[in-house]
């Protein structure tokens, strides 16, 4: 991983990978896939710390406590509806082991989004700093305030408390909000 980021000192990359592993380990009950998840998480974090704000695509971070439902749906819908022109991330202050089953099903139905690629991730300062917009999903999570980052709070229902039909209604609510959000983001030239 260090060779793919020659602008960073090797110690920085190694430290970030170790920290990513430790963060995921602390919330994992099942540790079977910890190495590939660490690799994905560390790649996201490395992209965040090396982001060039002047030329990068807009980036949105969706935050909810467990990062197992609404924030994951919002990120998947943002990626899909923007055609990949917006980087969409999600994270949580206390990540769950896995996505809610109904949420995983809905993410699997979204074209261009791999449900198996989504997993609960801890919230990091790197992700907030790299974001143009940080959106909390009405779950009481609080994020550090970074100058130059726009913050919003969306009061959205919790999929953990909903039936499959309820989760579909939550998805539709999030989709309408994402469509409005995308109209406010400036694409890079």
PDB file of C-alpha atoms in Angstrom:
ATOM      1  CA  UNK A   1       0.000   0.000   0.000  1.00  0.00           C
ATOM      2  CA  UNK A   2       2.898   2.348   0.721  1.00  0.00           C
ATOM      3  CA  UNK A   3       4.117   2.070  -2.884  1.00  0.00           C
ATOM      4  CA  UNK A   4       0.789   3.392  -4.207  1.00  0.00           C
ATOM      5  CA  UNK A   5       1.232   6.585  -2.150  1.00  0.00           C
ATOM      6  CA  UNK A   6       4.826   7.677  -2.808  1.00  0.00           C
ATOM      7  CA  UNK A   7       4.087  11.218  -1.592  1.00  0.00           C
ATOM      8  CA  UNK A   8       3.540   9.902   1.947  1.00  0.00           C
ATOM      9  CA  UNK A   9       6.271   8.612   4.238  1.00  0.00           C
ATOM     10  CA  UNK A  10       6.140   4.824   4.534  1.00  0.00           C
ATOM     11  CA  UNK A  11       5.730   5.132   8.322  1.00  0.00           C
ATOM     12  CA  UNK A  12       2.591   7.243   7.810  1.00  0.00           C
ATOM     13  CA  UNK A  13       1.015   4.613   5.538  1.00  0.00           C
ATOM     14  CA  UNK A  14       1.972   1.718   7.818  1.00  0.00           C
ATOM     15  CA  UNK A  15       0.666   3.606  10.864  1.00  0.00           C
ATOM     16  CA  UNK A  16      -2.612   4.384   9.128  1.00  0.00           C
ATOM     17  CA  UNK A  17      -3.083   0.736   8.126  1.00  0.00           C
ATOM     18  CA  UNK A  18      -2.383  -0.401  11.698  1.00  0.00           C
ATOM     19  CA  UNK A  19      -4.762   2.206  13.097  1.00  0.00           C
ATOM     20  CA  UNK A  20      -7.442   1.160  10.586  1.00  0.00           C
ATOM     21  CA  UNK A  21      -7.052  -2.472  11.616  1.00  0.00           C
ATOM     22  CA  UNK A  22      -7.275  -1.603  15.315  1.00  0.00           C
ATOM     23  CA  UNK A  23     -10.368   0.560  14.743  1.00  0.00           C
ATOM     24  CA  UNK A  24     -12.172  -2.206  12.870  1.00  0.00           C
ATOM     25  CA  UNK A  25     -11.014  -4.863  15.344  1.00  0.00           C
ATOM     26  CA  UNK A  26     -12.438  -2.941  18.291  1.00  0.00           C
ATOM     27  CA  UNK A  27     -15.983  -3.179  16.929  1.00  0.00           C
ATOM     28  CA  UNK A  28     -15.817  -6.550  15.146  1.00  0.00           C
ATOM     29  CA  UNK A  29     -17.487  -9.580  16.645  1.00  0.00           C
ATOM     30  CA  UNK A  30     -16.661 -11.691  13.604  1.00  0.00           C
ATOM     31  CA  UNK A  31     -13.057 -11.297  12.562  1.00  0.00           C
ATOM     32  CA  UNK A  32     -13.044 -13.542   9.480  1.00  0.00           C
ATOM     33  CA  UNK A  33     -12.855 -10.734   6.907  1.00  0.00           C
ATOM     34  CA  UNK A  34     -10.882  -8.237   8.942  1.00  0.00           C
ATOM     35  CA  UNK A  35      -7.825  -8.141   6.641  1.00  0.00           C
ATOM     36  CA  UNK A  36      -9.693  -7.291   3.393  1.00  0.00           C
ATOM     37  CA  UNK A  37     -11.914  -4.818   5.261  1.00  0.00           C
ATOM     38  CA  UNK A  38      -8.814  -3.174   6.711  1.00  0.00           C
ATOM     39  CA  UNK A  39      -7.357  -2.887   3.227  1.00  0.00           C
ATOM     40  CA  UNK A  40     -10.522  -1.195   1.884  1.00  0.00           C
ATOM     41  CA  UNK A  41     -10.808   1.106   4.892  1.00  0.00           C
ATOM     42  CA  UNK A  42      -7.127   2.082   4.759  1.00  0.00           C
ATOM     43  CA  UNK A  43      -7.384   2.815   1.004  1.00  0.00           C
ATOM     44  CA  UNK A  44     -10.308   5.156   1.678  1.00  0.00           C
ATOM     45  CA  UNK A  45      -8.406   6.877   4.458  1.00  0.00           C
ATOM     46  CA  UNK A  46      -5.284   7.257   2.313  1.00  0.00           C
ATOM     47  CA  UNK A  47      -7.397   8.756  -0.469  1.00  0.00           C
ATOM     48  CA  UNK A  48      -8.877  11.147   2.102  1.00  0.00           C
ATOM     49  CA  UNK A  49      -5.544  12.393   3.443  1.00  0.00           C
ATOM     50  CA  UNK A  50      -4.058  12.830  -0.050  1.00  0.00           C
ATOM     51  CA  UNK A  51      -7.130  14.542  -1.551  1.00  0.00           C
ATOM     52  CA  UNK A  52      -6.398  17.632  -3.635  1.00  0.00           C
ATOM     53  CA  UNK A  53      -9.393  19.883  -2.909  1.00  0.00           C
ATOM     54  CA  UNK A  54      -8.801  21.974  -6.039  1.00  0.00           C
ATOM     55  CA  UNK A  55      -9.160  19.119  -8.512  1.00  0.00           C
ATOM     56  CA  UNK A  56     -11.034  16.382  -6.667  1.00  0.00           C
ATOM     57  CA  UNK A  57     -14.631  15.382  -7.184  1.00  0.00           C
ATOM     58  CA  UNK A  58     -17.052  16.640  -4.528  1.00  0.00           C
ATOM     59  CA  UNK A  59     -17.102  14.365  -1.481  1.00  0.00           C
ATOM     60  CA  UNK A  60     -19.973  13.718   0.921  1.00  0.00           C
ATOM     61  CA  UNK A  61     -19.731  11.879   4.237  1.00  0.00           C
ATOM     62  CA  UNK A  62     -22.891  10.369   5.731  1.00  0.00           C
ATOM     63  CA  UNK A  63     -22.690   9.689   9.467  1.00  0.00           C
ATOM     64  CA  UNK A  64     -24.910   7.679  11.783  1.00  0.00           C
ATOM     65  CA  UNK A  65     -24.012   5.936  15.015  1.00  0.00           C
ATOM     66  CA  UNK A  66     -23.952   2.305  13.806  1.00  0.00           C
ATOM     67  CA  UNK A  67     -23.184   3.000  10.119  1.00  0.00           C
ATOM     68  CA  UNK A  68     -25.354  -0.014   9.326  1.00  0.00           C
ATOM     69  CA  UNK A  69     -28.414   1.488   7.670  1.00  0.00           C
ATOM     70  CA  UNK A  70     -29.346   4.996   6.626  1.00  0.00           C
ATOM     71  CA  UNK A  71     -25.798   6.309   6.144  1.00  0.00           C
ATOM     72  CA  UNK A  72     -24.947   3.286   3.996  1.00  0.00           C
ATOM     73  CA  UNK A  73     -28.121   3.759   1.911  1.00  0.00           C
ATOM     74  CA  UNK A  74     -27.369   7.464   1.492  1.00  0.00           C
ATOM     75  CA  UNK A  75     -23.809   6.773   0.313  1.00  0.00           C
ATOM     76  CA  UNK A  76     -24.958   4.067  -2.137  1.00  0.00           C
ATOM     77  CA  UNK A  77     -27.706   6.290  -3.538  1.00  0.00           C
ATOM     78  CA  UNK A  78     -25.333   9.254  -3.862  1.00  0.00           C
ATOM     79  CA  UNK A  79     -22.821   7.152  -5.762  1.00  0.00           C
ATOM     80  CA  UNK A  80     -25.532   5.751  -8.032  1.00  0.00           C
ATOM     81  CA  UNK A  81     -27.486   8.959  -8.674  1.00  0.00           C
ATOM     82  CA  UNK A  82     -24.333  11.008  -9.325  1.00  0.00           C
ATOM     83  CA  UNK A  83     -22.996   8.407 -11.742  1.00  0.00           C
ATOM     84  CA  UNK A  84     -19.840   8.343  -9.649  1.00  0.00           C
ATOM     85  CA  UNK A  85     -19.196  12.080 -10.104  1.00  0.00           C
ATOM     86  CA  UNK A  86     -19.484  12.509  -6.326  1.00  0.00           C
ATOM     87  CA  UNK A  87     -17.425  10.521  -3.832  1.00  0.00           C
ATOM     88  CA  UNK A  88     -19.802   9.187  -1.187  1.00  0.00           C
ATOM     89  CA  UNK A  89     -18.545   7.783   2.097  1.00  0.00           C
ATOM     90  CA  UNK A  90     -20.256   6.662   5.278  1.00  0.00           C
ATOM     91  CA  UNK A  91     -19.086   6.144   8.844  1.00  0.00           C
ATOM     92  CA  UNK A  92     -20.303   5.808  12.410  1.00  0.00           C
ATOM     93  CA  UNK A  93     -19.181   6.706  15.904  1.00  0.00           C
ATOM     94  CA  UNK A  94     -19.965   3.180  17.110  1.00  0.00           C
ATOM     95  CA  UNK A  95     -20.028   0.934  14.014  1.00  0.00           C
ATOM     96  CA  UNK A  96     -22.121  -2.222  14.016  1.00  0.00           C
ATOM     97  CA  UNK A  97     -20.823  -5.633  12.957  1.00  0.00           C
ATOM     98  CA  UNK A  98     -22.679  -5.604   9.647  1.00  0.00           C
ATOM     99  CA  UNK A  99     -25.388  -3.830   7.686  1.00  0.00           C
ATOM    100  CA  UNK A 100     -29.052  -4.330   8.565  1.00  0.00           C
ATOM    101  CA  UNK A 101     -30.290  -7.213   6.355  1.00  0.00           C
ATOM    102  CA  UNK A 102     -33.055  -5.148   4.677  1.00  0.00           C
ATOM    103  CA  UNK A 103     -30.549  -2.382   3.950  1.00  0.00           C
ATOM    104  CA  UNK A 104     -28.101  -4.831   2.385  1.00  0.00           C
ATOM    105  CA  UNK A 105     -30.910  -6.136   0.132  1.00  0.00           C
ATOM    106  CA  UNK A 106     -31.761  -2.601  -1.009  1.00  0.00           C
ATOM    107  CA  UNK A 107     -28.124  -1.710  -1.622  1.00  0.00           C
ATOM    108  CA  UNK A 108     -27.749  -4.869  -3.699  1.00  0.00           C
ATOM    109  CA  UNK A 109     -30.652  -3.602  -5.857  1.00  0.00           C
ATOM    110  CA  UNK A 110     -28.966  -0.255  -6.590  1.00  0.00           C
ATOM    111  CA  UNK A 111     -27.215  -0.385  -9.975  1.00  0.00           C
ATOM    112  CA  UNK A 112     -23.465   0.093  -9.815  1.00  0.00           C
ATOM    113  CA  UNK A 113     -23.185  -0.472  -6.083  1.00  0.00           C
ATOM    114  CA  UNK A 114     -21.747  -3.685  -4.707  1.00  0.00           C
ATOM    115  CA  UNK A 115     -23.505  -4.521  -1.447  1.00  0.00           C
ATOM    116  CA  UNK A 116     -20.669  -6.780  -0.379  1.00  0.00           C
ATOM    117  CA  UNK A 117     -18.299  -3.801  -0.697  1.00  0.00           C
ATOM    118  CA  UNK A 118     -20.189  -1.875   1.978  1.00  0.00           C
ATOM    119  CA  UNK A 119     -19.368  -2.408   5.630  1.00  0.00           C
ATOM    120  CA  UNK A 120     -19.668  -0.358   8.833  1.00  0.00           C
ATOM    121  CA  UNK A 121     -16.655   1.894   9.345  1.00  0.00           C
ATOM    122  CA  UNK A 122     -15.569   4.102  12.234  1.00  0.00           C
ATOM    123  CA  UNK A 123     -15.735   7.865  11.859  1.00  0.00           C
ATOM    124  CA  UNK A 124     -12.304   9.449  11.373  1.00  0.00           C
ATOM    125  CA  UNK A 125     -11.084  13.027  11.276  1.00  0.00           C
ATOM    126  CA  UNK A 126      -9.516  12.204   7.883  1.00  0.00           C
ATOM    127  CA  UNK A 127     -12.935  11.470   6.391  1.00  0.00           C
ATOM    128  CA  UNK A 128     -14.404  14.686   7.781  1.00  0.00           C
ATOM    129  CA  UNK A 129     -11.479  16.825   6.581  1.00  0.00           C
ATOM    130  CA  UNK A 130     -11.702  15.375   3.058  1.00  0.00           C
ATOM    131  CA  UNK A 131     -15.448  15.996   2.803  1.00  0.00           C
ATOM    132  CA  UNK A 132     -17.148  18.965   1.245  1.00  0.00           C
ATOM    133  CA  UNK A 133     -20.403  18.067   3.018  1.00  0.00           C
ATOM    134  CA  UNK A 134     -20.931  16.035   6.209  1.00  0.00           C
ATOM    135  CA  UNK A 135     -24.479  14.828   6.807  1.00  0.00           C
ATOM    136  CA  UNK A 136     -25.601  13.313  10.072  1.00  0.00           C
ATOM    137  CA  UNK A 137     -28.637  11.104   9.669  1.00  0.00           C
ATOM    138  CA  UNK A 138     -30.792  12.288  12.579  1.00  0.00           C
ATOM    139  CA  UNK A 139     -29.333   9.838  15.056  1.00  0.00           C
ATOM    140  CA  UNK A 140     -27.676  12.250  17.453  1.00  0.00           C
ATOM    141  CA  UNK A 141     -24.117  11.742  16.212  1.00  0.00           C
ATOM    142  CA  UNK A 142     -21.844  14.742  16.619  1.00  0.00           C
ATOM    143  CA  UNK A 143     -18.900  15.399  14.325  1.00  0.00           C
ATOM    144  CA  UNK A 144     -15.881  17.620  14.843  1.00  0.00           C
ATOM    145  CA  UNK A 145     -16.397  20.943  13.068  1.00  0.00           C
ATOM    146  CA  UNK A 146     -13.777  21.581  10.400  1.00  0.00           C
ATOM    147  CA  UNK A 147     -13.647  25.024   8.702  1.00  0.00           C
ATOM    148  CA  UNK A 148     -14.728  24.884   5.057  1.00  0.00           C
ATOM    149  CA  UNK A 149     -16.923  21.799   5.492  1.00  0.00           C
ATOM    150  CA  UNK A 150     -20.696  22.173   5.156  1.00  0.00           C
ATOM    151  CA  UNK A 151     -22.771  20.330   7.778  1.00  0.00           C
ATOM    152  CA  UNK A 152     -26.375  19.147   7.537  1.00  0.00           C
ATOM    153  CA  UNK A 153     -28.583  16.939   9.685  1.00  0.00           C
ATOM    154  CA  UNK A 154     -31.249  14.833   8.025  1.00  0.00           C
ATOM    155  CA  UNK A 155     -33.980  13.509  10.335  1.00  0.00           C
ATOM    156  CA  UNK A 156     -34.392  10.069   8.775  1.00  0.00           C
ATOM    157  CA  UNK A 157     -36.101   6.974  10.180  1.00  0.00           C
ATOM    158  CA  UNK A 158     -33.989   4.135  11.563  1.00  0.00           C
ATOM    159  CA  UNK A 159     -34.001   0.947   9.436  1.00  0.00           C
ATOM    160  CA  UNK A 160     -33.215  -1.119  12.545  1.00  0.00           C
ATOM    161  CA  UNK A 161     -36.695  -0.287  13.825  1.00  0.00           C
ATOM    162  CA  UNK A 162     -38.544  -0.771  10.527  1.00  0.00           C
ATOM    163  CA  UNK A 163     -40.109  -3.587   8.519  1.00  0.00           C
ATOM    164  CA  UNK A 164     -38.951  -4.206   4.956  1.00  0.00           C
ATOM    165  CA  UNK A 165     -41.681  -1.846   3.690  1.00  0.00           C
ATOM    166  CA  UNK A 166     -40.580   0.706   6.267  1.00  0.00           C
ATOM    167  CA  UNK A 167     -36.981   0.448   5.072  1.00  0.00           C
ATOM    168  CA  UNK A 168     -38.168   0.997   1.488  1.00  0.00           C
ATOM    169  CA  UNK A 169     -39.943   4.181   2.639  1.00  0.00           C
ATOM    170  CA  UNK A 170     -36.738   5.284   4.389  1.00  0.00           C
ATOM    171  CA  UNK A 171     -34.779   4.616   1.203  1.00  0.00           C
ATOM    172  CA  UNK A 172     -37.253   6.718  -0.811  1.00  0.00           C
ATOM    173  CA  UNK A 173     -36.950   9.578   1.698  1.00  0.00           C
ATOM    174  CA  UNK A 174     -33.149   9.427   1.522  1.00  0.00           C
ATOM    175  CA  UNK A 175     -33.237   9.278  -2.284  1.00  0.00           C
ATOM    176  CA  UNK A 176     -35.264  12.515  -2.484  1.00  0.00           C
ATOM    177  CA  UNK A 177     -32.824  14.202  -0.101  1.00  0.00           C
ATOM    178  CA  UNK A 178     -29.817  12.961  -2.101  1.00  0.00           C
ATOM    179  CA  UNK A 179     -31.330  14.291  -5.334  1.00  0.00           C
ATOM    180  CA  UNK A 180     -31.673  17.733  -3.709  1.00  0.00           C
ATOM    181  CA  UNK A 181     -28.119  17.511  -2.327  1.00  0.00           C
ATOM    182  CA  UNK A 182     -26.630  16.649  -5.724  1.00  0.00           C
ATOM    183  CA  UNK A 183     -28.166  19.827  -7.172  1.00  0.00           C
ATOM    184  CA  UNK A 184     -26.086  21.862  -4.693  1.00  0.00           C
ATOM    185  CA  UNK A 185     -22.700  20.274  -5.417  1.00  0.00           C
ATOM    186  CA  UNK A 186     -20.347  21.799  -7.952  1.00  0.00           C
ATOM    187  CA  UNK A 187     -18.699  19.280 -10.253  1.00  0.00           C
ATOM    188  CA  UNK A 188     -14.985  19.644 -10.883  1.00  0.00           C
ATOM    189  CA  UNK A 189     -13.907  20.785 -14.296  1.00  0.00           C
TER     190      UNK A 189
END
